[in-house]
Amino acid sequence: MASVAGRGRAPLDTAVVQGFYDRMRAVAPAAYGAIERDRADDPTRPFAETACGRLVGSLDAAGLRALGMWAHHWCMRFYDDDTRVGVRLVGEIAGRRGLGWTADEVRWLLDRSHEAGPAAGHRFTLPLAAAAELPSGALPEGVPVDTVPADWRRLRAG
Protein backbone atom coordinates (compact mmCIF):
# COMPACT_ATOMS: atom_id res chain seq x y z
CA MET A 1 0.00 0.00 0.00
CA ALA A 2 1.36 3.40 -0.90
CA SER A 3 1.65 5.75 2.00
CA VAL A 4 -0.16 9.02 1.86
CA ALA A 5 1.38 10.29 5.09
CA GLY A 6 3.56 12.67 3.12
CA ARG A 7 0.40 14.31 1.82
CA GLY A 8 -0.80 15.20 5.30
CA ARG A 9 -2.86 12.04 5.91
CA ALA A 10 -1.97 8.94 7.84
CA PRO A 11 -1.92 5.66 5.92
CA LEU A 12 -4.30 2.90 6.90
CA ASP A 13 -2.99 0.70 9.68
CA THR A 14 -0.95 -2.21 8.30
CA ALA A 15 -2.93 -4.77 10.32
CA VAL A 16 -6.21 -3.42 8.92
CA VAL A 17 -4.95 -3.66 5.35
CA GLN A 18 -3.59 -7.17 6.00
CA GLY A 19 -7.05 -8.12 7.27
CA PHE A 20 -8.54 -6.94 3.97
CA TYR A 21 -6.08 -9.08 2.01
CA ASP A 22 -6.76 -12.09 4.25
CA ARG A 23 -10.52 -11.75 3.68
CA MET A 24 -10.02 -11.32 -0.08
CA ARG A 25 -7.77 -14.40 -0.20
CA ALA A 26 -10.56 -16.41 1.44
CA VAL A 27 -12.99 -15.64 -1.40
CA ALA A 28 -10.44 -15.49 -4.24
CA PRO A 29 -10.52 -19.16 -5.35
CA ALA A 30 -14.31 -19.23 -5.62
CA ALA A 31 -14.39 -15.78 -7.23
CA TYR A 32 -11.72 -16.60 -9.79
CA GLY A 33 -13.45 -19.88 -10.65
CA ALA A 34 -16.81 -18.16 -11.05
CA ILE A 35 -15.34 -15.44 -13.25
CA GLU A 36 -13.59 -17.99 -15.46
CA ARG A 37 -16.78 -20.06 -15.83
CA ASP A 38 -18.76 -16.95 -16.70
CA ARG A 39 -16.17 -15.79 -19.24
CA ALA A 40 -16.82 -19.01 -21.16
CA ASP A 41 -20.61 -18.73 -20.79
CA ASP A 42 -23.39 -16.65 -22.37
CA PRO A 43 -22.75 -12.97 -21.45
CA THR A 44 -26.46 -12.16 -21.76
CA ARG A 45 -27.50 -14.69 -19.10
CA PRO A 46 -29.31 -13.04 -16.16
CA PHE A 47 -26.81 -12.36 -13.39
CA ALA A 48 -28.56 -14.60 -10.85
CA GLU A 49 -28.08 -17.57 -13.22
CA THR A 50 -24.34 -17.05 -13.67
CA ALA A 51 -21.59 -18.61 -11.57
CA CYS A 52 -20.83 -15.16 -10.15
CA GLY A 53 -24.51 -14.63 -9.38
CA ARG A 54 -24.72 -17.94 -7.54
CA LEU A 55 -21.57 -17.05 -5.59
CA VAL A 56 -23.02 -13.65 -4.64
CA GLY A 57 -26.23 -15.35 -3.54
CA SER A 58 -24.31 -17.68 -1.23
CA LEU A 59 -22.47 -14.98 0.74
CA ASP A 60 -23.45 -12.87 3.73
CA ALA A 61 -22.76 -9.11 3.83
CA ALA A 62 -19.17 -9.55 5.08
CA GLY A 63 -18.49 -12.12 2.34
CA LEU A 64 -19.96 -9.80 -0.29
CA ARG A 65 -17.74 -6.96 0.89
CA ALA A 66 -14.68 -9.23 0.63
CA LEU A 67 -15.80 -10.45 -2.80
CA GLY A 68 -16.40 -6.87 -3.92
CA MET A 69 -12.98 -5.78 -2.72
CA TRP A 70 -11.33 -8.74 -4.46
CA ALA A 71 -13.23 -8.23 -7.74
CA HIS A 72 -12.54 -4.49 -7.64
CA HIS A 73 -8.83 -5.12 -7.05
CA TRP A 74 -8.72 -7.84 -9.73
CA CYS A 75 -10.48 -5.71 -12.36
CA MET A 76 -8.14 -2.80 -11.82
CA ARG A 77 -5.01 -4.95 -11.97
CA PHE A 78 -6.06 -6.77 -15.12
CA TYR A 79 -8.08 -4.12 -16.93
CA ASP A 80 -6.26 -4.93 -20.18
CA ASP A 81 -7.62 -8.49 -20.16
CA ASP A 82 -11.25 -9.40 -20.70
CA THR A 83 -12.73 -8.03 -17.49
CA ARG A 84 -16.32 -7.77 -18.73
CA VAL A 85 -17.43 -10.46 -16.26
CA GLY A 86 -15.49 -8.88 -13.41
CA VAL A 87 -16.87 -5.43 -14.20
CA ARG A 88 -20.38 -6.91 -14.19
CA LEU A 89 -19.69 -8.54 -10.81
CA VAL A 90 -18.37 -5.27 -9.36
CA GLY A 91 -21.42 -3.44 -10.72
CA GLU A 92 -23.81 -5.97 -9.22
CA ILE A 93 -22.17 -5.71 -5.81
CA ALA A 94 -22.09 -1.90 -6.08
CA GLY A 95 -25.84 -1.98 -6.69
CA ARG A 96 -26.57 -3.86 -3.47
CA ARG A 97 -27.48 -1.83 -0.44
CA GLY A 98 -26.90 -2.47 3.23
CA LEU A 99 -23.57 -4.30 3.01
CA GLY A 100 -22.19 -2.40 5.98
CA TRP A 101 -19.04 -0.97 4.36
CA THR A 102 -16.60 0.45 6.86
CA ALA A 103 -14.84 3.76 6.39
CA ASP A 104 -11.50 1.93 6.23
CA GLU A 105 -12.79 -0.42 3.51
CA VAL A 106 -14.09 2.51 1.47
CA ARG A 107 -10.88 4.46 1.96
CA TRP A 108 -8.84 1.43 0.81
CA LEU A 109 -11.07 1.03 -2.26
CA LEU A 110 -10.72 4.73 -3.11
CA ASP A 111 -6.94 4.64 -2.58
CA ARG A 112 -6.58 1.57 -4.82
CA SER A 113 -8.78 3.22 -7.45
CA HIS A 114 -6.64 6.33 -7.45
CA GLU A 115 -3.46 4.26 -7.74
CA ALA A 116 -4.86 2.41 -10.78
CA GLY A 117 -4.63 5.55 -12.87
CA PRO A 118 -6.94 6.56 -15.68
CA ALA A 119 -6.69 3.33 -17.69
CA ALA A 120 -9.04 1.31 -15.46
CA GLY A 121 -12.32 2.89 -16.52
CA HIS A 122 -14.52 1.32 -13.84
CA ARG A 123 -12.19 1.91 -10.94
CA PHE A 124 -14.60 4.12 -8.97
CA THR A 125 -17.81 2.10 -9.46
CA LEU A 126 -17.65 0.16 -6.21
CA PRO A 127 -15.84 2.60 -3.92
CA LEU A 128 -18.22 5.46 -4.66
CA ALA A 129 -21.27 3.19 -4.23
CA ALA A 130 -19.82 1.97 -0.93
CA ALA A 131 -18.99 5.53 0.16
CA ALA A 132 -22.59 6.58 -0.49
CA GLU A 133 -23.69 4.14 2.22
CA LEU A 134 -21.48 5.64 4.90
CA PRO A 135 -22.94 8.19 7.27
CA SER A 136 -21.97 11.76 6.58
CA GLY A 137 -18.48 12.48 7.91
CA ALA A 138 -17.54 8.79 8.30
CA LEU A 139 -14.62 8.96 5.91
CA PRO A 140 -11.40 10.31 7.33
CA GLU A 141 -9.85 13.47 5.99
CA GLY A 142 -13.23 14.99 5.21
CA VAL A 143 -13.81 13.02 2.01
CA PRO A 144 -17.49 13.54 1.18
CA VAL A 145 -19.55 10.49 0.22
CA ASP A 146 -20.50 12.08 -3.10
CA THR A 147 -16.89 12.64 -4.18
CA VAL A 148 -16.43 12.22 -7.90
CA PRO A 149 -13.22 10.67 -9.28
CA ALA A 150 -11.71 14.01 -10.25
CA ASP A 151 -12.34 15.40 -6.76
CA TRP A 152 -10.76 12.30 -5.17
CA ARG A 153 -7.63 12.80 -7.28
CA ARG A 154 -7.42 16.42 -6.10
CA LEU A 155 -7.91 15.36 -2.47
CA ARG A 156 -5.15 12.75 -2.85
CA ALA A 157 -2.80 15.29 -4.40
CA GLY A 158 -3.09 17.39 -1.24
XYZ file of N, CA and C in Angstrom:
474
model
N 0.836 -1.171 0.000
C 0.000 0.000 0.000
C 0.882 1.235 0.000
N 0.582 2.170 -0.856
C 1.355 3.399 -0.905
C 0.959 4.298 0.256
N 1.915 4.873 0.867
C 1.653 5.749 1.996
C 1.233 7.120 1.505
N 0.247 7.654 2.171
C -0.159 9.017 1.861
C 0.220 9.959 2.995
N 1.011 9.472 3.933
C 1.377 10.288 5.086
C 2.081 11.563 4.656
N 2.857 11.501 3.604
C 3.558 12.672 3.121
C 2.634 13.730 2.572
N 1.384 13.370 2.340
C 0.400 14.315 1.825
C -0.490 14.846 2.943
N -0.040 14.657 4.196
C -0.798 15.201 5.304
C -1.832 14.245 5.874
N -1.883 13.008 5.401
C -2.859 12.043 5.909
C -2.132 10.772 6.305
N -2.584 10.182 7.367
C -1.972 8.937 7.836
C -2.425 7.773 6.965
N -1.524 6.848 6.677
C -1.918 5.657 5.918
C -2.789 4.761 6.794
N -3.525 3.882 6.154
C -4.298 2.903 6.904
C -3.349 2.006 7.690
N -3.778 1.582 8.844
C -2.991 0.695 9.678
C -2.658 -0.580 8.906
N -1.422 -1.021 9.010
C -0.951 -2.206 8.297
C -1.771 -3.442 8.645
N -2.129 -3.611 9.907
C -2.925 -4.770 10.320
C -4.320 -4.741 9.695
N -4.897 -3.555 9.553
C -6.214 -3.419 8.919
C -6.125 -3.842 7.457
N -5.123 -3.324 6.770
C -4.946 -3.659 5.354
C -4.676 -5.152 5.199
N -3.849 -5.731 6.066
C -3.589 -7.175 6.001
C -4.886 -7.956 6.197
N -5.742 -7.479 7.068
C -7.046 -8.115 7.270
C -7.881 -8.105 6.004
N -7.819 -7.004 5.248
C -8.540 -6.945 3.969
C -8.009 -8.014 3.018
N -6.679 -8.097 2.912
C -6.083 -9.078 2.010
C -6.402 -10.505 2.451
N -6.411 -10.757 3.752
C -6.761 -12.086 4.254
C -8.192 -12.447 3.865
N -9.126 -11.500 4.044
C -10.523 -11.747 3.680
C -10.662 -11.955 2.172
N -9.938 -11.164 1.380
C -10.019 -11.319 -0.081
C -9.453 -12.666 -0.506
N -8.361 -13.094 0.126
C -7.774 -14.399 -0.202
C -8.748 -15.532 0.085
N -9.593 -15.362 1.092
C -10.560 -16.406 1.445
C -11.607 -16.595 0.342
N -11.978 -15.523 -0.349
C -12.993 -15.638 -1.402
C -12.380 -15.772 -2.793
N -11.087 -15.529 -2.918
C -10.440 -15.491 -4.237
C -10.603 -16.771 -5.053
N -10.388 -17.966 -4.507
C -10.516 -19.164 -5.349
C -11.917 -19.320 -5.948
N -12.940 -19.116 -5.122
C -14.312 -19.234 -5.624
C -14.613 -18.123 -6.626
N -14.140 -16.913 -6.336
C -14.385 -15.780 -7.225
C -13.706 -15.984 -8.568
N -12.451 -16.379 -8.543
C -11.721 -16.603 -9.790
C -12.393 -17.698 -10.611
N -12.772 -18.786 -9.953
C -13.446 -19.876 -10.655
C -14.756 -19.429 -11.279
N -15.530 -18.647 -10.533
C -16.813 -18.158 -11.053
C -16.595 -17.230 -12.245
N -15.627 -16.349 -12.143
C -15.344 -15.437 -13.253
C -14.907 -16.218 -14.491
N -14.044 -17.200 -14.308
C -13.586 -17.995 -15.458
C -14.736 -18.779 -16.090
N -15.624 -19.342 -15.267
C -16.784 -20.060 -15.826
C -17.680 -19.097 -16.597
N -17.885 -17.912 -16.039
C -18.756 -16.947 -16.702
C -18.128 -16.369 -17.967
N -16.826 -16.283 -18.019
C -16.168 -15.786 -19.237
C -16.435 -16.725 -20.404
N -16.580 -18.019 -20.111
C -16.823 -19.007 -21.160
C -18.312 -19.201 -21.432
N -19.163 -18.529 -20.696
C -20.610 -18.727 -20.788
C -21.264 -17.609 -21.600
N -22.571 -17.627 -21.656
C -23.386 -16.647 -22.369
C -23.385 -15.325 -21.600
N -22.819 -14.251 -22.176
C -22.750 -12.975 -21.450
C -24.107 -12.311 -21.240
N -25.142 -12.772 -21.931
C -26.463 -12.165 -21.759
C -27.306 -12.880 -20.705
N -26.769 -13.937 -20.131
C -27.502 -14.686 -19.105
C -27.803 -13.761 -17.926
N -29.013 -13.855 -17.349
C -29.309 -13.042 -16.163
C -28.279 -13.313 -15.070
N -27.895 -12.260 -14.365
C -26.813 -12.364 -13.391
C -27.062 -13.475 -12.381
N -28.267 -13.597 -11.873
C -28.559 -14.600 -10.851
C -28.302 -16.028 -11.340
N -28.297 -16.241 -12.645
C -28.084 -17.573 -13.222
C -26.624 -17.846 -13.564
N -25.760 -16.879 -13.364
C -24.338 -17.048 -13.665
C -23.615 -17.641 -12.460
N -22.402 -18.111 -12.683
C -21.589 -18.610 -11.570
C -21.328 -17.495 -10.562
N -21.052 -16.295 -11.064
C -20.834 -15.156 -10.153
C -22.109 -14.845 -9.378
N -23.241 -14.897 -10.041
C -24.511 -14.635 -9.381
C -24.816 -15.652 -8.295
N -24.518 -16.909 -8.564
C -24.717 -17.936 -7.541
C -23.769 -17.729 -6.366
N -22.522 -17.332 -6.658
C -21.571 -17.047 -5.588
C -22.072 -15.884 -4.728
N -22.493 -14.814 -5.370
C -23.018 -13.652 -4.641
C -24.190 -14.072 -3.761
N -25.057 -14.907 -4.287
C -26.227 -15.354 -3.538
C -25.891 -16.225 -2.340
N -24.689 -16.780 -2.319
C -24.308 -17.678 -1.228
C -23.594 -16.968 -0.085
N -23.296 -15.696 -0.238
C -22.475 -14.976 0.744
C -23.304 -14.044 1.617
N -22.851 -13.869 2.856
C -23.446 -12.867 3.731
C -22.827 -11.510 3.400
N -23.233 -10.474 4.120
C -22.756 -9.114 3.827
C -21.235 -9.005 3.919
N -20.626 -9.618 4.940
C -19.167 -9.554 5.077
C -18.486 -10.268 3.907
N -19.036 -11.400 3.492
C -18.486 -12.120 2.342
C -18.633 -11.326 1.064
N -19.769 -10.633 0.905
C -19.962 -9.801 -0.286
C -18.995 -8.628 -0.313
N -18.724 -8.045 0.856
C -17.743 -6.957 0.894
C -16.365 -7.479 0.492
N -15.984 -8.646 1.001
C -14.685 -9.231 0.634
C -14.648 -9.561 -0.845
N -15.726 -10.133 -1.365
C -15.795 -10.445 -2.796
C -15.724 -9.170 -3.625
N -16.441 -8.141 -3.196
C -16.404 -6.868 -3.916
C -15.014 -6.270 -3.932
N -14.340 -6.328 -2.788
C -12.984 -5.784 -2.715
C -12.047 -6.584 -3.617
N -12.186 -7.902 -3.616
C -11.330 -8.738 -4.460
C -11.609 -8.459 -5.938
N -12.883 -8.445 -6.323
C -13.228 -8.228 -7.736
C -12.788 -6.841 -8.193
N -12.969 -5.857 -7.336
C -12.543 -4.490 -7.639
C -11.026 -4.462 -7.864
N -10.294 -5.069 -6.958
C -8.832 -5.121 -7.050
C -8.408 -5.888 -8.304
N -9.044 -7.009 -8.563
C -8.724 -7.838 -9.731
C -8.990 -7.079 -11.030
N -10.138 -6.445 -11.124
C -10.478 -5.712 -12.356
C -9.498 -4.587 -12.633
N -9.070 -3.899 -11.605
C -8.135 -2.802 -11.825
C -6.755 -3.305 -12.210
N -6.342 -4.427 -11.660
C -5.008 -4.947 -11.969
C -4.950 -5.537 -13.371
N -6.062 -6.068 -13.844
C -6.056 -6.766 -15.124
C -7.019 -6.135 -16.117
N -7.139 -4.817 -16.063
C -8.082 -4.116 -16.935
C -7.809 -4.346 -18.412
N -6.579 -4.731 -18.770
C -6.265 -4.926 -20.181
C -6.693 -6.304 -20.678
N -7.061 -7.202 -19.766
C -7.619 -8.488 -20.161
C -9.128 -8.325 -20.318
N -9.798 -9.421 -20.592
C -11.251 -9.399 -20.704
C -11.849 -9.356 -19.303
N -12.184 -8.179 -18.840
C -12.725 -8.034 -17.494
C -14.221 -7.789 -17.504
N -14.873 -8.015 -18.631
C -16.316 -7.772 -18.734
C -17.079 -8.466 -17.603
N -16.747 -9.716 -17.322
C -17.431 -10.459 -16.263
C -17.114 -9.849 -14.899
N -15.863 -9.497 -14.674
C -15.485 -8.878 -13.405
C -16.144 -7.525 -13.211
N -16.225 -6.741 -14.275
C -16.867 -5.432 -14.195
C -18.352 -5.608 -13.883
N -18.974 -6.630 -14.490
C -20.381 -6.912 -14.188
C -20.539 -7.293 -12.715
N -19.645 -8.125 -12.210
C -19.688 -8.538 -10.811
C -19.542 -7.328 -9.886
N -18.573 -6.481 -10.161
C -18.373 -5.267 -9.361
C -19.637 -4.404 -9.400
N -20.202 -4.240 -10.587
C -21.416 -3.436 -10.722
C -22.590 -4.007 -9.943
N -22.730 -5.323 -9.972
C -23.812 -5.968 -9.223
C -23.637 -5.768 -7.724
N -22.420 -5.907 -7.239
C -22.170 -5.705 -5.810
C -22.367 -4.231 -5.450
N -21.919 -3.333 -6.322
C -22.087 -1.896 -6.081
C -23.568 -1.525 -6.003
N -24.416 -2.264 -6.698
C -25.841 -1.977 -6.695
C -26.593 -2.517 -5.494
N -25.927 -3.288 -4.660
C -26.570 -3.858 -3.470
C -26.426 -2.892 -2.301
N -27.475 -2.748 -1.576
C -27.478 -1.832 -0.439
C -27.382 -2.603 0.874
N -26.915 -1.910 1.900
C -26.901 -2.470 3.232
C -25.799 -3.473 3.495
N -24.664 -3.354 2.806
C -23.570 -4.295 3.011
C -22.716 -3.939 4.227
N -22.921 -2.768 4.777
C -22.188 -2.396 5.984
C -20.731 -2.053 5.749
N -20.420 -1.367 4.649
C -19.043 -0.973 4.356
C -18.493 -0.144 5.505
N -17.253 -0.370 5.845
C -16.596 0.450 6.865
C -15.868 1.604 6.175
N -15.593 2.635 6.942
C -14.845 3.765 6.388
C -13.464 3.314 5.904
N -12.815 2.422 6.655
C -11.500 1.926 6.231
C -11.586 1.151 4.921
N -12.627 0.321 4.764
C -12.795 -0.416 3.505
C -12.979 0.543 2.341
N -13.826 1.536 2.532
C -14.088 2.511 1.468
C -12.826 3.306 1.157
N -12.125 3.709 2.180
C -10.883 4.463 1.961
C -9.871 3.612 1.177
N -9.748 2.327 1.529
C -8.838 1.433 0.810
C -9.267 1.313 -0.649
N -10.567 1.136 -0.887
C -11.068 1.034 -2.265
C -10.761 2.306 -3.052
N -10.996 3.457 -2.432
C -10.717 4.727 -3.106
C -9.222 4.895 -3.369
N -8.390 4.546 -2.385
C -6.938 4.643 -2.577
C -6.481 3.748 -3.723
N -6.957 2.507 -3.746
C -6.582 1.573 -4.816
C -7.071 2.088 -6.164
N -8.246 2.681 -6.199
C -8.780 3.221 -7.449
C -7.908 4.347 -7.962
N -7.514 5.223 -7.059
C -6.645 6.328 -7.450
C -5.322 5.808 -8.003
N -4.752 4.805 -7.326
C -3.460 4.259 -7.740
C -3.530 3.557 -9.092
N -4.719 3.116 -9.504
C -4.858 2.405 -10.778
C -4.630 3.326 -11.966
N -4.816 4.612 -11.772
C -4.635 5.548 -12.867
C -5.841 5.567 -13.792
N -5.774 6.352 -14.832
C -6.941 6.560 -15.681
C -7.294 5.386 -16.587
N -6.432 4.402 -16.729
C -6.686 3.329 -17.691
C -7.804 2.395 -17.240
N -8.002 2.209 -15.955
C -9.043 1.308 -15.460
C -10.342 2.097 -15.353
N -11.143 2.042 -16.396
C -12.321 2.887 -16.517
C -13.364 2.734 -15.432
N -13.480 1.571 -14.842
C -14.522 1.325 -13.845
C -13.987 1.373 -12.422
N -12.870 2.007 -12.226
C -12.189 1.914 -10.935
C -12.928 2.588 -9.787
N -13.880 3.452 -10.049
C -14.602 4.120 -8.969
C -16.028 3.607 -8.783
N -16.439 2.619 -9.561
C -17.807 2.100 -9.462
C -18.132 1.636 -8.053
N -17.369 0.719 -7.529
C -17.648 0.155 -6.213
C -17.311 1.117 -5.071
N -16.135 1.755 -5.081
C -15.837 2.601 -3.920
C -16.816 3.755 -3.734
N -17.284 4.350 -4.818
C -18.224 5.459 -4.664
C -19.596 4.958 -4.224
N -20.011 3.773 -4.698
C -21.272 3.192 -4.226
C -21.164 2.851 -2.742
N -20.023 2.306 -2.335
C -19.819 1.965 -0.925
C -19.763 3.239 -0.082
N -19.098 4.267 -0.575
C -18.994 5.529 0.160
C -20.366 6.159 0.369
N -21.251 5.991 -0.602
C -22.587 6.579 -0.493
C -23.380 5.964 0.653
N -22.993 4.785 1.114
C -23.692 4.136 2.225
C -23.163 4.546 3.597
N -22.039 5.208 3.618
C -21.483 5.638 4.903
C -22.238 6.853 5.423
N -22.336 6.967 6.736
C -22.939 8.187 7.274
C -22.070 9.401 6.945
N -22.699 10.528 6.872
C -21.970 11.759 6.583
C -20.835 11.940 7.574
N -19.648 12.247 7.071
C -18.484 12.481 7.906
C -17.749 11.223 8.340
N -18.174 10.054 7.872
C -17.544 8.793 8.301
C -16.162 8.590 7.707
N -15.934 9.134 6.523
C -14.624 8.962 5.905
C -13.623 9.921 6.523
N -12.426 9.424 6.776
C -11.398 10.309 7.330
C -10.998 11.373 6.320
N -10.386 12.390 6.818
C -9.851 13.469 5.990
C -10.929 14.288 5.299
N -12.169 14.168 5.761
C -13.234 14.990 5.213
C -13.622 14.645 3.789
N -13.416 13.414 3.360
C -13.815 13.018 2.009
C -15.321 12.851 1.999
N -16.037 13.666 1.210
C -17.495 13.544 1.183
C -17.923 12.265 0.456
N -19.094 11.741 0.827
C -19.549 10.493 0.219
C -19.937 10.659 -1.242
N -20.142 11.888 -1.698
C -20.496 12.081 -3.099
C -19.292 12.548 -3.930
N -18.108 12.270 -3.466
C -16.887 12.645 -4.179
C -16.864 11.991 -5.554
N -16.581 12.774 -6.554
C -16.431 12.221 -7.898
C -14.948 11.921 -8.119
N -14.629 11.045 -9.083
C -13.224 10.669 -9.279
C -12.253 11.841 -9.392
N -12.620 12.884 -10.112
C -11.708 14.014 -10.254
C -11.464 14.693 -8.904
N -12.516 14.796 -8.076
C -12.340 15.396 -6.755
C -11.446 14.539 -5.885
N -11.597 13.197 -5.973
C -10.758 12.303 -5.169
C -9.299 12.466 -5.544
N -9.027 12.604 -6.848
C -7.633 12.800 -7.280
C -7.082 14.096 -6.699
N -7.882 15.146 -6.676
C -7.422 16.421 -6.104
C -7.195 16.286 -4.600
N -8.085 15.577 -3.897
C -7.906 15.358 -2.469
C -6.624 14.592 -2.203
N -6.354 13.580 -3.033
C -5.153 12.752 -2.847
C -3.901 13.561 -3.111
N -3.971 14.496 -4.043
C -2.798 15.293 -4.401
C -2.442 16.277 -3.289
N -3.355 16.477 -2.364
C -3.090 17.390 -1.242
C -3.394 18.772 -1.654
